[in-house]
Amino acid sequence: MKNTLRRGRWRVAPAVALLVLSALAGTTLASASAAVPLPTTAPVPTVAPVAAAAPSASTTSGALPTTGTTKTLVLRAHWTQPDSLTKEQAEKVFTEANSWFREVSYGALGISGEVTDWLKIQGPAAGKCYSDGKSILTQAKAAAQAQGKDLASFQSFVVYFPKVTSGDCSSYPGWGSANGVWLNGQMDLPVVAHELGHAYGLGHSDALLCTGAIDDSCTYKGYGDDYDTMGRADETPHYSAPQKDKLGWLGNGRQVDLTKGGVVTLRPMASQTSGVRAAKVSAGGRTYWVEYRQKVGYDSKMRPAGYAGVQVRFTGLGAHSDAAMLIDPTPGTQPSVATATLGGGEVWTSPDGFTLSVGAATEQGAVIEVGRPPTVEALQVARVASGSARITGTAELSAASRATLSIRYGTTASYGKTTAARSITGAHQGDGTYQAAVGETLTGLTPGATYHYSVTVTTPFGSVSSANQTFTAPGAAAVPGPPAIANLKAGPHGDGAVLLFGKARLFTATSGTQTVRYGPTSSYGTTTLSQPVTVQSDINGDHTASVGGVISGLAPGVYHYSVTVTTSFGSVSSPDQTFTVAGPPTIETVGTVPLGAGSVTVMGMSKFFTAPSATQTIRYGTTSSYAQTVTRTVAGTKQSNGLYTAVIGDTLSSLKAGTTYHYSVTLTTPHGTVTSPDKTFRP
């Protein structure tokens, strides 16, 4: 009857979950160790809280501490009549649960508390049960306090009541939250261990059965992990590795990170001795967990298929909510929970590219090896001689100690030539992986030609080719000499600032300094502080450096400049050059020329700073308030220094002879506006 009950309870849809989120933890309760099942009339499914809509609900904020002791009061309450559950039977269940948690947590967590006598309470409102759970708990606590219980000495409360088969309690064995637990006529170790897992912050342990990639084509089985009490396991085996990790129980050397690869011996999960219990591998946004189960402790009654090899689970990308997902890594089989172990001599390649190999697997432990395809890093090309270059770098070989190396190269990305494959040996690293030096000399190259290349490294775990890269084939070696400056230019760099940039060839000098001189004339007048330049080297040992910098705080106008570069082999200054700093236009001169009765021409000269044209407006009239305007676009003539000059003005006609007129000229460019002072003329 018990097994029938359990199987029915766990085969409920993922959206339905029993949440006995009680706060049970600590030392022993009473004596005895056997769970006592309660009478029932039908298989009992489980359900999330009435108000909850999330599938496969697990825990709420305020989850219990996962170490130490939490004292709990189990409240046996009824509003009709008690059932057959005795105080001693309830104590036996929680005493067994204490032993279970002590083993599963490697001594970190236990359960302690008390069970009350039967408490008569009013019960829920008519037609309600779990939906009036707060009232049930409040009534039960008040009744216990009336019996002399000091509620302040308990950290959590569990209400047990005889089975209710109507309303929202119909066929549901329990409901809970971080603030209290309601048990509907059912209490045994599988239920308590599972639901306390939720109270301690765990989600469910599901299964995801895939034939290839972890994607929507996989078959999802809620509660589908038969080898984890947070799944559908009737036998109350240990929590799985990802669940124990979440609870903080895999410290003290019980887990190892094999993300880079390596070899380790996994001890049986339930063993209480020292040693590694789980290996984790991070890949593809997931964390994979590998563990090993044998007939030890509470794992002794686990389904036999779970002993056949190592088990693989994952969390992260592709998992449902915060669930731990069991997968079937068995090569060449239809995925199934019943075959979800990898035995001795078997190999599995994950969808994310790493390889899991199982060696000897005995009652004492299983040897596993995790390998990943190699990686190639830090590739460099150095000159050997004219027409000869050496490519070097580093290869991470994961768990492989040896690899083969070859290099494809040529004057196009199609390469055309390949070096002979040769063996390279890796040096063992402290994390169990191997690292090898990559090195090969290419000869017969055309000096000065651009070559493409790619390095390929192959191990038993896969092969990798570096991205296409290029280098210039070596020519004659560089010789010492004074520096040379080339391609020095200036460009705007915001208001009142300019950027000078160019290149200096330093030949064999490995360091140098630069000084910038600038001013309104070729005599300059301002000198920047001497600054070191950043040196780069080409394959022939010829060194270059970027020169220049930003000069700010400049007024609009034309400036002269020169850059001086100094190395240990001499000094050189660039020829005098100019740049223009943008600003509003200027009106250099303005006046009038009479044209005869009733007409004059307004004429003048102006400068535009980096603007090729300007909008000209002439205002005129018989007073300084003016009255009339004439507007047109004035085009400038570009000078060699980037400055634009223009003749401004226009003809004014229909004027009254002998009358005094006032006038003013305004010029506007993108960099500003200038207006000439008021002047007069008489036509």
CSV table of N, CA and C in Angstrom, one decimal, residues 295-353:
chain,number,residue,atom,x,y,z
A,295,LYS,N,25.6,0.9,-3.1
A,295,LYS,CA,24.8,0.5,-2.0
A,295,LYS,C,25.4,0.8,-0.7
A,296,VAL,N,25.4,2.1,-0.4
A,296,VAL,CA,25.9,2.7,0.9
A,296,VAL,C,24.9,3.5,1.6
A,297,GLY,N,24.7,3.3,2.9
A,297,GLY,CA,23.8,4.1,3.7
A,297,GLY,C,22.4,4.2,3.1
A,298,TYR,N,21.8,5.4,3.1
A,298,TYR,CA,20.4,5.5,2.5
A,298,TYR,C,20.3,5.3,1.0
A,299,ASP,N,21.5,5.2,0.3
A,299,ASP,CA,21.4,4.9,-1.1
A,299,ASP,C,21.3,3.4,-1.3
A,300,SER,N,21.3,2.6,-0.2
A,300,SER,CA,21.3,1.1,-0.4
A,300,SER,C,20.0,0.6,-1.0
A,301,LYS,N,18.9,1.4,-0.8
A,301,LYS,CA,17.6,0.9,-1.4
A,301,LYS,C,17.2,1.6,-2.7
A,302,MET,N,18.2,2.3,-3.2
A,302,MET,CA,17.9,3.0,-4.5
A,302,MET,C,17.6,2.0,-5.6
A,303,ARG,N,16.9,2.5,-6.6
A,303,ARG,CA,16.7,1.6,-7.8
A,303,ARG,C,18.0,1.1,-8.3
A,304,PRO,N,18.1,-0.2,-8.6
A,304,PRO,CA,19.4,-0.8,-9.0
A,304,PRO,C,20.0,-0.2,-10.2
A,305,ALA,N,19.3,0.4,-11.1
A,305,ALA,CA,19.8,1.0,-12.3
A,305,ALA,C,20.8,2.1,-12.0
A,306,GLY,N,20.6,2.7,-10.8
A,306,GLY,CA,21.4,3.8,-10.4
A,306,GLY,C,22.8,3.4,-10.0
A,307,TYR,N,23.1,2.2,-9.8
A,307,TYR,CA,24.4,1.7,-9.4
A,307,TYR,C,25.3,1.4,-10.6
A,308,ALA,N,24.8,1.4,-11.8
A,308,ALA,CA,25.5,0.8,-13.0
A,308,ALA,C,26.6,1.7,-13.5
A,309,GLY,N,26.7,2.9,-13.0
A,309,GLY,CA,27.8,3.8,-13.5
A,309,GLY,C,27.6,5.2,-12.9
A,310,VAL,N,28.3,6.2,-13.4
A,310,VAL,CA,28.2,7.5,-13.0
A,310,VAL,C,26.9,8.2,-13.5
A,311,GLN,N,26.4,9.1,-12.8
A,311,GLN,CA,25.2,9.8,-13.2
A,311,GLN,C,25.6,11.3,-13.6
A,312,VAL,N,24.8,11.8,-14.6
A,312,VAL,CA,25.1,13.2,-15.0
A,312,VAL,C,23.9,14.0,-14.9
A,313,ARG,N,24.0,15.2,-14.3
A,313,ARG,CA,22.9,16.2,-14.2
A,313,ARG,C,23.4,17.5,-14.6
A,314,PHE,N,22.5,18.4,-14.9
A,314,PHE,CA,22.9,19.8,-15.2
A,314,PHE,C,22.0,20.8,-14.6
A,315,THR,N,22.4,22.0,-14.4
A,315,THR,CA,21.6,23.2,-14.0
A,315,THR,C,22.0,24.3,-15.0
A,316,GLY,N,21.1,25.3,-15.0
A,316,GLY,CA,21.4,26.4,-15.9
A,316,GLY,C,20.6,26.4,-17.2
A,317,LEU,N,21.3,26.8,-18.3
A,317,LEU,CA,20.6,27.0,-19.5
A,317,LEU,C,19.9,25.7,-20.0
A,318,GLY,N,18.6,25.8,-20.2
A,318,GLY,CA,17.8,24.6,-20.6
A,318,GLY,C,17.2,23.9,-19.5
A,319,ALA,N,17.5,24.2,-18.3
A,319,ALA,CA,16.9,23.5,-17.1
A,319,ALA,C,15.5,24.2,-16.9
A,320,HIS,N,14.6,23.5,-16.2
A,320,HIS,CA,13.3,24.1,-15.9
A,320,HIS,C,13.4,24.8,-14.5
A,321,SER,N,13.3,26.1,-14.5
A,321,SER,CA,13.3,26.9,-13.3
A,321,SER,C,14.7,26.6,-12.6
A,322,ASP,N,14.6,26.3,-11.3
A,322,ASP,CA,15.8,26.0,-10.6
A,322,ASP,C,16.1,24.6,-10.4
A,323,ALA,N,15.4,23.7,-11.2
A,323,ALA,CA,15.5,22.3,-11.1
A,323,ALA,C,16.9,21.8,-11.5
A,324,ALA,N,17.3,20.6,-10.8
A,324,ALA,CA,18.4,19.9,-11.3
A,324,ALA,C,17.9,18.8,-12.3
A,325,MET,N,18.5,18.7,-13.4
A,325,MET,CA,18.0,17.9,-14.5
A,325,MET,C,18.9,16.7,-14.7
A,326,LEU,N,18.4,15.5,-14.6
A,326,LEU,CA,19.1,14.3,-14.9
A,326,LEU,C,19.0,14.0,-16.4
A,327,ILE,N,20.2,13.6,-17.0
A,327,ILE,CA,20.2,13.3,-18.4
A,327,ILE,C,20.7,11.9,-18.6
A,328,ASP,N,20.5,11.3,-19.7
A,328,ASP,CA,20.9,10.0,-20.0
A,328,ASP,C,22.1,10.1,-20.9
A,329,PRO,N,23.4,9.8,-20.4
A,329,PRO,CA,24.5,9.9,-21.3
A,329,PRO,C,25.0,8.6,-22.0
A,330,THR,N,24.1,7.6,-21.9
A,330,THR,CA,24.5,6.3,-22.4
A,330,THR,C,24.6,6.3,-23.9
A,331,PRO,N,25.8,6.0,-24.4
A,331,PRO,CA,26.0,6.1,-25.9
A,331,PRO,C,25.1,5.0,-26.6
A,332,GLY,N,24.5,5.4,-27.7
A,332,GLY,CA,23.9,4.5,-28.6
A,332,GLY,C,22.6,3.9,-28.1
A,333,THR,N,21.9,4.6,-27.1
A,333,THR,CA,20.6,4.1,-26.6
A,333,THR,C,19.6,5.1,-26.8
A,334,GLN,N,18.3,4.7,-26.7
A,334,GLN,CA,17.2,5.6,-26.7
A,334,GLN,C,17.2,6.2,-25.3
A,335,PRO,N,17.2,7.5,-25.1
A,335,PRO,CA,17.4,8.1,-23.7
A,335,PRO,C,16.2,7.6,-22.8
A,336,SER,N,16.6,7.3,-21.6
A,336,SER,CA,15.7,6.8,-20.6
A,336,SER,C,16.3,7.0,-19.2
A,337,VAL,N,15.4,7.3,-18.2
A,337,VAL,CA,15.9,7.4,-16.9
A,337,VAL,C,16.4,6.1,-16.4
A,338,ALA,N,15.9,4.9,-16.9
A,338,ALA,CA,16.4,3.6,-16.5
A,338,ALA,C,17.8,3.3,-16.9
A,339,THR,N,18.3,4.0,-18.0
A,339,THR,CA,19.6,3.8,-18.5
A,339,THR,C,20.5,5.1,-18.3
A,340,ALA,N,20.1,5.9,-17.3
A,340,ALA,CA,20.8,7.2,-17.2
A,340,ALA,C,22.1,7.1,-16.3
A,341,THR,N,22.9,6.1,-16.7
A,341,THR,CA,24.3,6.0,-16.0
A,341,THR,C,25.3,5.7,-17.1
A,342,LEU,N,26.5,6.1,-16.9
A,342,LEU,CA,27.6,5.8,-17.8
A,342,LEU,C,28.6,4.9,-17.1
A,343,GLY,N,28.7,3.6,-17.6
A,343,GLY,CA,29.5,2.6,-17.0
A,343,GLY,C,31.0,2.6,-17.3
A,344,GLY,N,31.7,1.7,-16.7
A,344,GLY,CA,33.1,1.6,-16.9
A,344,GLY,C,33.5,1.4,-18.4
A,345,GLY,N,34.4,2.1,-18.9
A,345,GLY,CA,34.8,1.9,-20.3
A,345,GLY,C,33.9,2.7,-21.3
A,346,GLU,N,32.9,3.4,-20.8
A,346,GLU,CA,32.0,4.1,-21.7
A,346,GLU,C,32.5,5.6,-21.8
A,347,VAL,N,32.1,6.2,-22.9
A,347,VAL,CA,32.5,7.6,-23.2
A,347,VAL,C,31.3,8.4,-23.7
A,348,TRP,N,31.1,9.6,-23.2
A,348,TRP,CA,30.0,10.5,-23.6
A,348,TRP,C,30.6,11.8,-24.0
A,349,THR,N,30.2,12.3,-25.1
A,349,THR,CA,30.5,13.7,-25.5
A,349,THR,C,29.3,14.6,-25.4
A,350,SER,N,29.4,15.6,-24.6
A,350,SER,CA,28.3,16.5,-24.2
A,350,SER,C,27.9,17.3,-25.4
A,351,PRO,N,26.7,17.9,-25.4
A,351,PRO,CA,26.3,18.8,-26.5
A,351,PRO,C,27.2,20.0,-26.5
A,352,ASP,N,27.9,20.3,-25.4
A,352,ASP,CA,28.7,21.5,-25.3
A,352,ASP,C,30.2,21.2,-25.6
A,353,GLY,N,30.5,20.0,-26.0
A,353,GLY,CA,31.8,19.7,-26.6
A,353,GLY,C,32.8,19.0,-25.7
